[in-house]
Amino acid sequence: MAGTIPTHYTADRLWTTQGWTRDAGVQIDDGGHVTGLQPGRGERLGHWVLPGMPNLHSHAFQRAMAGLAERKGKSDDSFWTWRETMYAFAAAIGPEELKAVAAQLYVEMLKSGYTQVCEFHYLHHQPDGTPYAQPETMSLALIEAAREAGIALTLLPVLYMTGGFDGRPLVPRQRRFGHDVPSYLRLLDALRAHENERLRVGVALHSLRAVPEAAMRDVLAAEARTHRPIHIHIAEQIGEVQDCLATRGARPVEWLLDHAQVDARWTLVHATHLSDEEAAALARSGAVAGLCPTTEANLGDGLFPLADYIDAHGVLGIGSDSHISVSPVEELRWLEYGQRLSTRHRNIAARQQGDSVGEMLWAASLRGGALAAGMPVGELRAGARADLLVLDDRAPVLAARDERSVIDSFLFAGNVPLVRDVMVGGEWVVRDFVHRDEERIAARYRSTVERLAQG
Ligand code: NGQ
Ligand code: ZN
């Protein structure tokens, strides 16, 4: 807010877009935004201070089934058999359950270093497909969960219309996901009345298989003048690539780039299976590749062509998606390790001699995550929201680390949490490893999942 006296903080080492700055200051106004980085006096934040990480892809309800789909089934287990388990689980989630599960998840996100989450939300209606009396009830449960936890939210209500590229209708378990375009646009309107400094309402198309071309065009036309983010799942599974080729005569990313003005407003979630041409064209578009390495590993999706994409200056960010794991450290570690295992080389994400893999990945995901979120986050500069992390400088694993090595040790060597304090929009939500409301939120989560387990 103009005219208010900012709160002054200092940091021994502050991560800015120029890299680490020594003996830095951070000034934050009443509205929770950074007003400047002048060195000076004020409360010391800590030794290593970083911007908070945006999590660009989340299906919050899936956190409650993490670990419950790891037992061999009667046929070959795949993404599609996992999806059946997930659908059965989703059927039991109502607004109270969603709020309880999401709030716990968001506490865990904050404690691991995520300060903003993009919620790709498609559990809209009652389990039989009837809208709730207030159609945005499930969305409001997510908004409330984020507010309780203190994480910033980019809510992405999902348009979901068909069960496949051939336009087949939704199966009974998918009915609660469904909208037509007018009711979808009404949902966006209703939710946008709640937008504020920590809540943005963007747009999501579930996938090319779930949204017919004409509907896609209508939604994009209606959204043409807003500057809010647009997300879509794409090219995660080979089966989807084959179906798209068969019905639309092109690969999914190729088709999308040909049929929509894909630019920096867009996040293409997964984008795993890309031809060389698609990888280059996606990079040129300026869209964000939304990589979710722990979920992609867990579901057996495949590996993103990371080196080529980085060489083409492609934008990327990370998400925890199904929440089989909730940690930016694990996402980035797996992103790099997948590449090392498949190429039998080291230091893949670092493309120039002397570059650090960890710094490259952390910086890239801050930048891409901020675009995906559609909010001024991901860096500490005047005008940005004050979302920051303080690392545990007493952790033995960070002893004798300097500006050149601390991020690599944070990302590759940490096995205990190294995020000590977390601030979102100028407010402390985690201090000394403890979230401000974690006991109440965990107790409610426990009783909720125990109830769900009893069926
Ligand atoms: C989802 N999740 O929407 O939750 C999807 C599975 C689908 C991931 N792809 C369902 N990881 O793609 O149809
Ligand atoms: Zn997803």
GROMACS .gro file of C-alpha atoms and ligand atoms in nm:
model
  469
    1MET     CA    1   0.000   0.000   0.000
    2ALA     CA    2   0.138   0.340  -0.089
    3GLY     CA    3   0.230   0.554   0.205
    4THR     CA    4   0.279   0.283   0.465
    5ILE     CA    5   0.615   0.238   0.633
    6PRO     CA    6   0.774  -0.085   0.513
    7THR     CA    7   0.906  -0.352   0.747
    8HIS     CA    8   1.282  -0.392   0.706
    9TYR     CA    9   1.457  -0.728   0.707
   10THR     CA   10   1.813  -0.833   0.633
   11ALA     CA   11   1.966  -1.150   0.497
   12ASP     CA   12   2.331  -1.258   0.498
   13ARG     CA   13   2.278  -1.405   0.151
   14LEU     CA   14   1.973  -1.327  -0.061
   15TRP     CA   15   1.892  -1.501  -0.390
   16THR     CA   16   1.801  -1.245  -0.656
   17THR     CA   17   1.778  -1.272  -1.033
   18GLN     CA   18   2.146  -1.169  -1.037
   19GLY     CA   19   2.238  -1.460  -0.813
   20TRP     CA   20   2.337  -1.440  -0.446
   21THR     CA   21   2.368  -1.093  -0.292
   22ARG     CA   22   2.558  -1.045   0.034
   23ASP     CA   23   2.429  -0.850   0.335
   24ALA     CA   24   2.109  -0.765   0.157
   25GLY     CA   25   1.802  -0.586   0.282
   26VAL     CA   26   1.438  -0.658   0.201
   27GLN     CA   27   1.165  -0.401   0.256
   28ILE     CA   28   0.805  -0.525   0.266
   29ASP     CA   29   0.489  -0.314   0.275
   30ASP     CA   30   0.160  -0.379   0.457
   31GLY     CA   31   0.014  -0.537   0.148
   32GLY     CA   32   0.282  -0.809   0.158
   33HIS     CA   33   0.485  -0.688  -0.139
   34VAL     CA   34   0.855  -0.616  -0.161
   35THR     CA   35   0.916  -0.243  -0.199
   36GLY     CA   36   1.294  -0.254  -0.227
   37LEU     CA   37   1.616  -0.443  -0.159
   38GLN     CA   38   1.826  -0.166  -0.009
   39PRO     CA   39   2.089  -0.288   0.235
   40GLY     CA   40   2.036  -0.156   0.583
   41ARG     CA   41   1.903  -0.257   0.920
   42GLY     CA   42   1.610  -0.464   1.035
   43GLU     CA   43   1.526  -0.809   1.168
   44ARG     CA   44   1.771  -1.069   1.038
   45LEU     CA   45   1.587  -1.334   0.836
   46GLY     CA   46   1.876  -1.579   0.828
   47HIS     CA   47   2.182  -1.684   0.635
   48TRP     CA   48   2.038  -1.830   0.311
   49VAL     CA   49   1.717  -1.662   0.191
   50LEU     CA   50   1.546  -1.773  -0.130
   51PRO     CA   51   1.222  -1.689  -0.312
   52GLY     CA   52   0.943  -1.940  -0.246
   53MET     CA   53   0.876  -2.193  -0.521
   54PRO     CA   54   0.546  -2.201  -0.714
   55ASN     CA   55   0.395  -2.549  -0.749
   56LEU     CA   56   0.238  -2.534  -1.095
   57HIS     CA   57   0.024  -2.847  -1.089
   58SER     CA   58  -0.187  -2.999  -0.813
   59HIS     CA   59  -0.489  -3.228  -0.778
   60ALA     CA   60  -0.521  -3.181  -0.403
   61PHE     CA   61  -0.764  -3.465  -0.331
   62GLN     CA   62  -0.517  -3.721  -0.467
   63ARG     CA   63  -0.286  -3.663  -0.170
   64ALA     CA   64  -0.516  -3.876   0.045
   65MET     CA   65  -0.460  -4.182  -0.179
   66ALA     CA   66  -0.081  -4.151  -0.202
   67GLY     CA   67   0.067  -4.496  -0.149
   68LEU     CA   68  -0.264  -4.679  -0.198
   69ALA     CA   69  -0.204  -4.776  -0.561
   70GLU     CA   70   0.134  -4.947  -0.531
   71ARG     CA   71   0.015  -5.308  -0.516
   72LYS     CA   72   0.009  -5.524  -0.828
   73GLY     CA   73  -0.332  -5.558  -0.991
   74LYS     CA   74  -0.482  -5.840  -1.195
   75SER     CA   75  -0.364  -5.714  -1.533
   76ASP     CA   76  -0.065  -5.511  -1.641
   77ASP     CA   77  -0.060  -5.203  -1.418
   78SER     CA   78  -0.050  -4.877  -1.606
   79PHE     CA   79  -0.151  -4.515  -1.594
   80TRP     CA   80  -0.500  -4.625  -1.698
   81THR     CA   81  -0.542  -4.883  -1.420
   82TRP     CA   82  -0.415  -4.624  -1.169
   83ARG     CA   83  -0.679  -4.387  -1.303
   84GLU     CA   84  -0.955  -4.637  -1.220
   85THR     CA   85  -0.830  -4.653  -0.859
   86MET     CA   86  -0.814  -4.274  -0.849
   87TYR     CA   87  -1.171  -4.238  -0.985
   88ALA     CA   88  -1.306  -4.476  -0.721
   89PHE     CA   89  -1.131  -4.271  -0.455
   90ALA     CA   90  -1.250  -3.938  -0.597
   91ALA     CA   91  -1.614  -4.050  -0.570
   92ALA     CA   92  -1.594  -4.027  -0.190
   93ILE     CA   93  -1.464  -3.670  -0.180
   94GLY     CA   94  -1.715  -3.398  -0.092
   95PRO     CA   95  -1.648  -3.035   0.007
   96GLU     CA   96  -1.556  -3.108   0.371
   97GLU     CA   97  -1.319  -3.388   0.271
   98LEU     CA   98  -1.164  -3.174   0.002
   99LYS     CA   99  -1.103  -2.887   0.241
  100ALA     CA  100  -0.948  -3.113   0.505
  101VAL     CA  101  -0.720  -3.295   0.261
  102ALA     CA  102  -0.616  -2.982   0.072
  103ALA     CA  103  -0.537  -2.784   0.386
  104GLN     CA  104  -0.306  -3.061   0.511
  105LEU     CA  105  -0.145  -3.089   0.169
  106TYR     CA  106  -0.090  -2.712   0.155
  107VAL     CA  107   0.074  -2.714   0.499
  108GLU     CA  108   0.311  -2.982   0.371
  109MET     CA  109   0.378  -2.778   0.058
  110LEU     CA  110   0.467  -2.470   0.260
  111LYS     CA  111   0.699  -2.668   0.487
  112SER     CA  112   0.881  -2.806   0.185
  113GLY     CA  113   0.924  -2.464   0.018
  114TYR     CA  114   0.623  -2.413  -0.209
  115THR     CA  115   0.453  -2.078  -0.145
  116GLN     CA  116   0.201  -2.078  -0.431
  117VAL     CA  117  -0.002  -2.364  -0.576
  118CYS     CA  118  -0.184  -2.398  -0.908
  119GLU     CA  119  -0.483  -2.618  -0.839
  120PHE     CA  120  -0.605  -2.802  -1.150
  121HIS     CA  121  -0.951  -2.863  -1.018
  122TYR     CA  122  -1.211  -3.085  -1.183
  123LEU     CA  123  -1.413  -3.243  -0.897
  124HIS     CA  124  -1.689  -2.989  -0.951
  125HIS     CA  125  -2.021  -3.161  -0.887
  126GLN     CA  126  -2.177  -3.417  -0.656
  127PRO     CA  127  -2.064  -3.774  -0.717
  128ASP     CA  128  -2.365  -3.852  -0.940
  129GLY     CA  129  -2.293  -3.544  -1.153
  130THR     CA  130  -2.563  -3.316  -1.010
  131PRO     CA  131  -2.427  -2.966  -0.947
  132TYR     CA  132  -2.420  -2.852  -0.584
  133ALA     CA  133  -2.687  -2.599  -0.488
  134GLN     CA  134  -2.405  -2.345  -0.510
  135PRO     CA  135  -2.218  -2.471  -0.817
  136GLU     CA  136  -1.879  -2.342  -0.699
  137THR     CA  137  -1.895  -2.529  -0.365
  138MET     CA  138  -1.594  -2.753  -0.431
  139SER     CA  139  -1.386  -2.464  -0.561
  140LEU     CA  140  -1.469  -2.265  -0.248
  141ALA     CA  141  -1.345  -2.557  -0.037
  142LEU     CA  142  -1.005  -2.524  -0.206
  143ILE     CA  143  -1.001  -2.147  -0.162
  144GLU     CA  144  -1.079  -2.191   0.206
  145ALA     CA  145  -0.811  -2.460   0.248
  146ALA     CA  146  -0.548  -2.234   0.092
  147ARG     CA  147  -0.654  -1.946   0.315
  148GLU     CA  148  -0.632  -2.163   0.628
  149ALA     CA  149  -0.289  -2.292   0.534
  150GLY     CA  150  -0.164  -1.952   0.418
  151ILE     CA  151  -0.049  -2.062   0.074
  152ALA     CA  152  -0.124  -1.847  -0.231
  153LEU     CA  153  -0.355  -2.011  -0.484
  154THR     CA  154  -0.399  -2.004  -0.858
  155LEU     CA  155  -0.729  -2.184  -0.893
  156LEU     CA  156  -0.772  -2.344  -1.234
  157PRO     CA  157  -1.129  -2.469  -1.271
  158VAL     CA  158  -1.111  -2.741  -1.535
  159LEU     CA  159  -1.331  -2.775  -1.841
  160TYR     CA  160  -1.400  -3.146  -1.894
  161MET     CA  161  -1.659  -3.254  -2.154
  162THR     CA  162  -1.580  -3.582  -2.331
  163GLY     CA  163  -1.432  -3.919  -2.244
  164GLY     CA  164  -1.199  -3.942  -2.543
  165PHE     CA  165  -1.082  -3.792  -2.872
  166ASP     CA  166  -1.381  -3.950  -3.047
  167GLY     CA  167  -1.615  -3.731  -2.840
  168ARG     CA  168  -1.763  -4.019  -2.640
  169PRO     CA  169  -1.971  -3.913  -2.339
  170LEU     CA  170  -1.833  -3.915  -1.987
  171VAL     CA  171  -1.859  -4.247  -1.802
  172PRO     CA  172  -2.058  -4.234  -1.475
  173ARG     CA  173  -1.746  -4.176  -1.265
  174GLN     CA  174  -1.650  -3.876  -1.476
  175ARG     CA  175  -1.989  -3.706  -1.458
  176ARG     CA  176  -1.897  -3.488  -1.166
  177PHE     CA  177  -1.621  -3.333  -1.378
  178GLY     CA  178  -1.848  -3.218  -1.662
  179HIS     CA  179  -1.960  -2.875  -1.784
  180ASP     CA  180  -2.084  -2.722  -2.103
  181VAL     CA  181  -1.911  -2.400  -2.206
  182PRO     CA  182  -2.176  -2.156  -2.069
  183SER     CA  183  -2.189  -2.320  -1.725
  184TYR     CA  184  -1.809  -2.332  -1.719
  185LEU     CA  185  -1.781  -1.960  -1.795
  186ARG     CA  186  -2.038  -1.887  -1.523
  187LEU     CA  187  -1.821  -2.080  -1.277
  188LEU     CA  188  -1.519  -1.868  -1.370
  189ASP     CA  189  -1.721  -1.551  -1.323
  190ALA     CA  190  -1.852  -1.655  -0.983
  191LEU     CA  191  -1.503  -1.745  -0.862
  192ARG     CA  192  -1.337  -1.431  -0.991
  193ALA     CA  193  -1.541  -1.229  -0.743
  194HIS     CA  194  -1.308  -1.379  -0.479
  195GLU     CA  195  -0.976  -1.285  -0.642
  196ASN     CA  196  -0.722  -1.098  -0.430
  197GLU     CA  197  -0.343  -1.066  -0.379
  198ARG     CA  198  -0.320  -1.436  -0.301
  199LEU     CA  199  -0.589  -1.578  -0.526
  200ARG     CA  200  -0.596  -1.579  -0.904
  201VAL     CA  201  -0.858  -1.772  -1.106
  202GLY     CA  202  -0.721  -1.897  -1.437
  203VAL     CA  203  -0.849  -2.144  -1.695
  204ALA     CA  204  -0.780  -2.511  -1.756
  205LEU     CA  205  -0.873  -2.747  -2.036
  206HIS     CA  206  -0.839  -3.096  -1.892
  207SER     CA  207  -0.677  -3.239  -2.205
  208LEU     CA  208  -0.737  -3.255  -2.578
  209ARG     CA  209  -0.925  -3.581  -2.521
  210ALA     CA  210  -1.168  -3.412  -2.278
  211VAL     CA  211  -1.235  -3.086  -2.468
  212PRO     CA  212  -1.371  -3.079  -2.825
  213GLU     CA  213  -1.213  -2.831  -3.062
  214ALA     CA  214  -1.517  -2.602  -3.084
  215ALA     CA  215  -1.542  -2.575  -2.705
  216MET     CA  216  -1.172  -2.496  -2.682
  217ARG     CA  217  -1.217  -2.215  -2.931
  218ASP     CA  218  -1.517  -2.073  -2.744
  219VAL     CA  219  -1.338  -2.068  -2.409
  220LEU     CA  220  -1.023  -1.915  -2.555
  221ALA     CA  221  -1.230  -1.648  -2.729
  222ALA     CA  222  -1.411  -1.565  -2.405
  223GLU     CA  223  -1.075  -1.542  -2.224
  224ALA     CA  224  -0.889  -1.358  -2.498
  225ARG     CA  225  -0.879  -1.026  -2.318
  226THR     CA  226  -0.802  -1.145  -1.966
  227HIS     CA  227  -0.437  -1.201  -1.893
  228ARG     CA  228  -0.489  -1.497  -1.671
  229PRO     CA  229  -0.307  -1.829  -1.713
  230ILE     CA  230  -0.431  -2.117  -1.929
  231HIS     CA  231  -0.329  -2.473  -1.839
  232ILE     CA  232  -0.378  -2.806  -2.017
  233HIS     CA  233  -0.260  -3.166  -1.965
  234ILE     CA  234  -0.089  -3.286  -2.279
  235ALA     CA  235   0.112  -3.574  -2.427
  236GLU     CA  236   0.164  -3.755  -2.099
  237GLN     CA  237   0.098  -4.103  -2.236
  238ILE     CA  238   0.185  -4.268  -2.568
  239GLY     CA  239  -0.177  -4.384  -2.600
  240GLU     CA  240  -0.289  -4.022  -2.604
  241VAL     CA  241  -0.037  -3.936  -2.878
  242GLN     CA  242  -0.162  -4.227  -3.088
  243ASP     CA  243  -0.529  -4.139  -3.042
  244CYS     CA  244  -0.462  -3.779  -3.133
  245LEU     CA  245  -0.274  -3.883  -3.447
  246ALA     CA  246  -0.559  -4.114  -3.543
  247THR     CA  247  -0.842  -3.865  -3.489
  248ARG     CA  248  -0.681  -3.527  -3.556
  249GLY     CA  249  -0.396  -3.622  -3.786
  250ALA     CA  250  -0.130  -3.463  -3.567
  251ARG     CA  251   0.054  -3.522  -3.241
  252PRO     CA  252  -0.103  -3.344  -2.939
  253VAL     CA  253   0.149  -3.063  -2.894
  254GLU     CA  254   0.180  -3.018  -3.269
  255TRP     CA  255  -0.200  -2.997  -3.298
  256LEU     CA  256  -0.235  -2.749  -3.011
  257LEU     CA  257   0.039  -2.520  -3.144
  258ASP     CA  258  -0.141  -2.521  -3.479
  259HIS     CA  259  -0.489  -2.454  -3.341
  260ALA     CA  260  -0.438  -2.206  -3.056
  261GLN     CA  261  -0.219  -1.902  -3.001
  262VAL     CA  262   0.003  -2.073  -2.748
  263ASP     CA  263   0.225  -1.821  -2.570
  264ALA     CA  264   0.357  -1.737  -2.224
  265ARG     CA  265   0.003  -1.745  -2.082
  266TRP     CA  266   0.000  -2.119  -2.138
  267THR     CA  267   0.125  -2.408  -1.927
  268LEU     CA  268   0.144  -2.745  -2.100
  269VAL     CA  269   0.142  -2.996  -1.818
  270HIS     CA  270   0.371  -3.298  -1.872
  271ALA     CA  271   0.439  -3.252  -2.247
  272THR     CA  272   0.637  -3.572  -2.204
  273HIS     CA  273   0.619  -3.722  -2.550
  274LEU     CA  274   0.753  -3.465  -2.794
  275SER     CA  275   0.912  -3.502  -3.135
  276ASP     CA  276   1.225  -3.290  -3.189
  277GLU     CA  277   1.013  -3.044  -3.387
  278GLU     CA  278   0.752  -3.021  -3.112
  279ALA     CA  279   1.016  -2.961  -2.844
  280ALA     CA  280   1.166  -2.678  -3.050
  281ALA     CA  281   0.827  -2.527  -3.133
  282LEU     CA  282   0.710  -2.545  -2.772
  283ALA     CA  283   1.028  -2.369  -2.661
  284ARG     CA  284   0.975  -2.098  -2.924
  285SER     CA  285   0.615  -2.041  -2.813
  286GLY     CA  286   0.725  -1.917  -2.469
  287ALA     CA  287   0.474  -2.148  -2.298
  288VAL     CA  288   0.570  -2.322  -1.976
  289ALA     CA  289   0.637  -2.696  -1.980
  290GLY     CA  290   0.478  -2.811  -1.653
  291LEU     CA  291   0.698  -3.098  -1.540
  292CYS     CA  292   0.588  -3.325  -1.257
  293PRO     CA  293   0.879  -3.570  -1.231
  294THR     CA  294   0.777  -3.769  -0.921
  295THR     CA  295   0.424  -3.829  -1.049
  296GLU     CA  296   0.552  -3.898  -1.401
  297ALA     CA  297   0.789  -4.157  -1.252
  298ASN     CA  298   0.518  -4.303  -1.031
  299LEU     CA  299   0.272  -4.337  -1.320
  300GLY     CA  300   0.527  -4.466  -1.569
  301ASP     CA  301   0.479  -4.176  -1.808
  302GLY     CA  302   0.823  -4.139  -1.963
  303LEU     CA  303   1.098  -3.877  -1.971
  304PHE     CA  304   1.080  -3.520  -2.096
  305PRO     CA  305   1.352  -3.420  -2.350
  306LEU     CA  306   1.515  -3.184  -2.101
  307ALA     CA  307   1.853  -3.109  -2.260
  308ASP     CA  308   1.712  -3.025  -2.604
  309TYR     CA  309   1.439  -2.813  -2.450
  310ILE     CA  310   1.682  -2.615  -2.236
  311ASP     CA  311   1.915  -2.569  -2.533
  312ALA     CA  312   1.619  -2.424  -2.724
  313HIS     CA  313   1.560  -2.179  -2.432
  314GLY     CA  314   1.232  -2.346  -2.335
  315VAL     CA  315   1.053  -2.232  -2.019
  316LEU     CA  316   0.979  -2.492  -1.750
  317GLY     CA  317   0.835  -2.524  -1.402
  318ILE     CA  318   0.754  -2.801  -1.156
  319GLY     CA  319   0.441  -2.947  -1.001
  320SER     CA  320   0.366  -3.224  -0.755
  321ASP     CA  321   0.048  -3.327  -0.941
  322SER     CA  322  -0.075  -3.650  -0.773
  323HIS     CA  323   0.130  -3.569  -0.459
  324ILE     CA  324   0.298  -3.904  -0.435
  325SER     CA  325   0.573  -3.673  -0.311
  326VAL     CA  326   0.542  -3.313  -0.192
  327SER     CA  327   0.875  -3.136  -0.224
  328PRO     CA  328   1.041  -2.912  -0.481
  329VAL     CA  329   1.370  -3.075  -0.385
  330GLU     CA  330   1.243  -3.417  -0.491
  331GLU     CA  331   1.088  -3.288  -0.813
  332LEU     CA  332   1.410  -3.122  -0.924
  333ARG     CA  333   1.631  -3.408  -0.812
  334TRP     CA  334   1.421  -3.657  -1.006
  335LEU     CA  335   1.406  -3.432  -1.306
  336GLU     CA  336   1.785  -3.440  -1.331
  337TYR     CA  337   1.830  -3.801  -1.222
  338GLY     CA  338   1.585  -3.936  -1.481
  339GLN     CA  339   1.800  -3.777  -1.747
  340ARG     CA  340   2.122  -3.911  -1.597
  341LEU     CA  341   1.983  -4.264  -1.578
  342SER     CA  342   1.864  -4.264  -1.935
  343THR     CA  343   2.166  -4.091  -2.093
  344ARG     CA  344   2.435  -4.237  -1.863
  345HIS     CA  345   2.585  -3.891  -1.829
  346ARG     CA  346   2.597  -3.637  -1.547
  347ASN     CA  347   2.498  -3.271  -1.500
  348ILE     CA  348   2.240  -3.265  -1.778
  349ALA     CA  349   2.043  -2.951  -1.687
  350ALA     CA  350   2.363  -2.744  -1.670
  351ARG     CA  351   2.450  -2.669  -2.030
  352GLN     CA  352   2.765  -2.452  -1.999
  353GLN     CA  353   3.092  -2.544  -1.838
  354GLY     CA  354   3.094  -2.432  -1.476
  355ASP     CA  355   2.717  -2.397  -1.448
  356SER     CA  356   2.542  -2.553  -1.150
  357VAL     CA  357   2.261  -2.803  -1.212
  358GLY     CA  358   2.082  -2.701  -0.894
  359GLU     CA  359   2.095  -2.327  -0.963
  360MET     CA  360   1.984  -2.374  -1.320
  361LEU     CA  361   1.685  -2.589  -1.217
  362TRP     CA  362   1.585  -2.377  -0.918
  363ALA     CA  363   1.602  -2.052  -1.117
  364ALA     CA  364   1.420  -2.198  -1.417
  365SER     CA  365   1.136  -2.338  -1.205
  366LEU     CA  366   1.092  -2.009  -1.021
  367ARG     CA  367   1.056  -1.828  -1.352
  368GLY     CA  368   0.826  -2.080  -1.518
  369GLY     CA  369   0.626  -2.134  -1.200
  370ALA     CA  370   0.557  -1.761  -1.170
  371LEU     CA  371   0.429  -1.748  -1.528
  372ALA     CA  372   0.210  -2.052  -1.468
  373ALA     CA  373   0.070  -1.894  -1.151
  374GLY     CA  374  -0.002  -1.561  -1.319
  375MET     CA  375   0.115  -1.369  -1.013
  376PRO     CA  376   0.419  -1.151  -0.930
  377VAL     CA  377   0.613  -1.424  -0.752
  378GLY     CA  378   0.926  -1.634  -0.800
  379GLU     CA  379   1.176  -1.355  -0.745
  380LEU     CA  380   1.261  -1.103  -0.479
  381ARG     CA  381   1.242  -0.757  -0.636
  382ALA     CA  382   1.040  -0.441  -0.586
  383GLY     CA  383   0.677  -0.510  -0.677
  384ALA     CA  384   0.689  -0.885  -0.620
  385ARG     CA  385   0.491  -1.056  -0.347
  386ALA     CA  386   0.712  -1.124  -0.046
  387ASP     CA  387   0.724  -1.505  -0.061
  388LEU     CA  388   1.049  -1.635   0.080
  389LEU     CA  389   1.225  -1.931   0.239
  390VAL     CA  390   1.501  -1.935   0.497
  391LEU     CA  391   1.721  -2.244   0.492
  392ASP     CA  392   1.843  -2.415   0.805
  393ASP     CA  393   2.199  -2.284   0.821
  394ARG     CA  394   2.272  -2.515   1.113
  395ALA     CA  395   2.203  -2.830   0.912
  396PRO     CA  396   2.530  -3.026   0.891
  397VAL     CA  397   2.474  -3.088   0.520
  398LEU     CA  398   2.501  -2.713   0.455
  399ALA     CA  399   2.817  -2.665   0.663
  400ALA     CA  400   3.106  -2.506   0.471
  401ARG     CA  401   2.881  -2.435   0.172
  402ASP     CA  402   2.914  -2.107  -0.008
  403GLU     CA  403   2.727  -1.922  -0.281
  404ARG     CA  404   2.860  -2.161  -0.543
  405SER     CA  405   2.753  -2.481  -0.370
  406VAL     CA  406   2.458  -2.422  -0.138
  407ILE     CA  407   2.175  -2.479  -0.389
  408ASP     CA  408   2.331  -2.800  -0.520
  409SER     CA  409   2.367  -2.931  -0.165
  410PHE     CA  410   2.010  -2.823  -0.084
  411LEU     CA  411   1.870  -3.004  -0.388
  412PHE     CA  412   2.090  -3.312  -0.413
  413ALA     CA  413   2.213  -3.390  -0.063
  414GLY     CA  414   1.928  -3.303   0.172
  415ASN     CA  415   1.738  -3.593   0.327
  416VAL     CA  416   1.588  -3.399   0.613
  417PRO     CA  417   1.388  -3.081   0.554
  418LEU     CA  418   1.620  -2.783   0.508
  419VAL     CA  419   1.348  -2.515   0.484
  420ARG     CA  420   1.334  -2.356   0.830
  421ASP     CA  421   1.106  -2.054   0.786
  422VAL     CA  422   0.851  -1.965   0.520
  423MET     CA  423   0.688  -1.628   0.448
  424VAL     CA  424   0.396  -1.575   0.210
  425GLY     CA  425   0.290  -1.222   0.121
  426GLY     CA  426   0.491  -1.076   0.410
  427GLU     CA  427   0.342  -1.312   0.673
  428TRP     CA  428   0.523  -1.594   0.847
  429VAL     CA  429   0.341  -1.922   0.794
  430VAL     CA  430   0.624  -2.155   0.902
  431ARG     CA  431   0.874  -2.065   1.172
  432ASP     CA  432   1.141  -2.296   1.298
  433PHE     CA  433   0.995  -2.585   1.094
  434VAL     CA  434   0.648  -2.545   1.252
  435HIS     CA  435   0.343  -2.426   1.059
  436ARG     CA  436   0.122  -2.179   1.247
  437ASP     CA  437  -0.184  -2.411   1.245
  438GLU     CA  438  -0.040  -2.752   1.172
  439GLU     CA  439  -0.180  -2.945   1.467
  440ARG     CA  440  -0.543  -2.856   1.406
  441ILE     CA  441  -0.514  -2.912   1.031
  442ALA     CA  442  -0.340  -3.249   1.076
  443ALA     CA  443  -0.598  -3.368   1.331
  444ARG     CA  444  -0.884  -3.283   1.098
  445TYR     CA  445  -0.701  -3.453   0.809
  446ARG     CA  446  -0.649  -3.770   1.013
  447SER     CA  447  -1.014  -3.802   1.111
  448THR     CA  448  -1.118  -3.732   0.751
  449VAL     CA  449  -0.900  -4.001   0.593
  450GLU     CA  450  -0.992  -4.248   0.864
  451ARG     CA  451  -1.356  -4.191   0.774
  452LEU     CA  452  -1.274  -4.231   0.403
  453ALA     CA  453  -1.086  -4.555   0.471
  454GLN     CA  454  -1.392  -4.702   0.645
  455GLY     CA  455  -1.587  -4.631   0.323
  456NGQ     C1  456  -0.588  -3.623  -1.359
  456NGQ     N1  457  -0.363  -3.708  -1.364
  456NGQ     O1  458  -0.664  -3.551  -1.421
  456NGQ     O2  459  -0.590  -3.631  -1.236
  456NGQ     C2  460  -0.486  -3.703  -1.436
  456NGQ     C3  461  -0.536  -3.842  -1.461
  456NGQ     C4  462  -0.653  -3.828  -1.683
  456NGQ     C5  463  -0.248  -3.726  -1.428
  456NGQ     N2  464  -0.248  -3.731  -1.555
  456NGQ     C6  465  -0.664  -3.848  -1.536
  456NGQ     N3  466  -0.133  -3.736  -1.365
  456NGQ     O3  467  -0.550  -3.780  -1.732
  456NGQ     O4  468  -0.749  -3.860  -1.753
  457ZN      ZN  469  -0.267  -3.349  -1.362
   0.00000   0.00000   0.00000
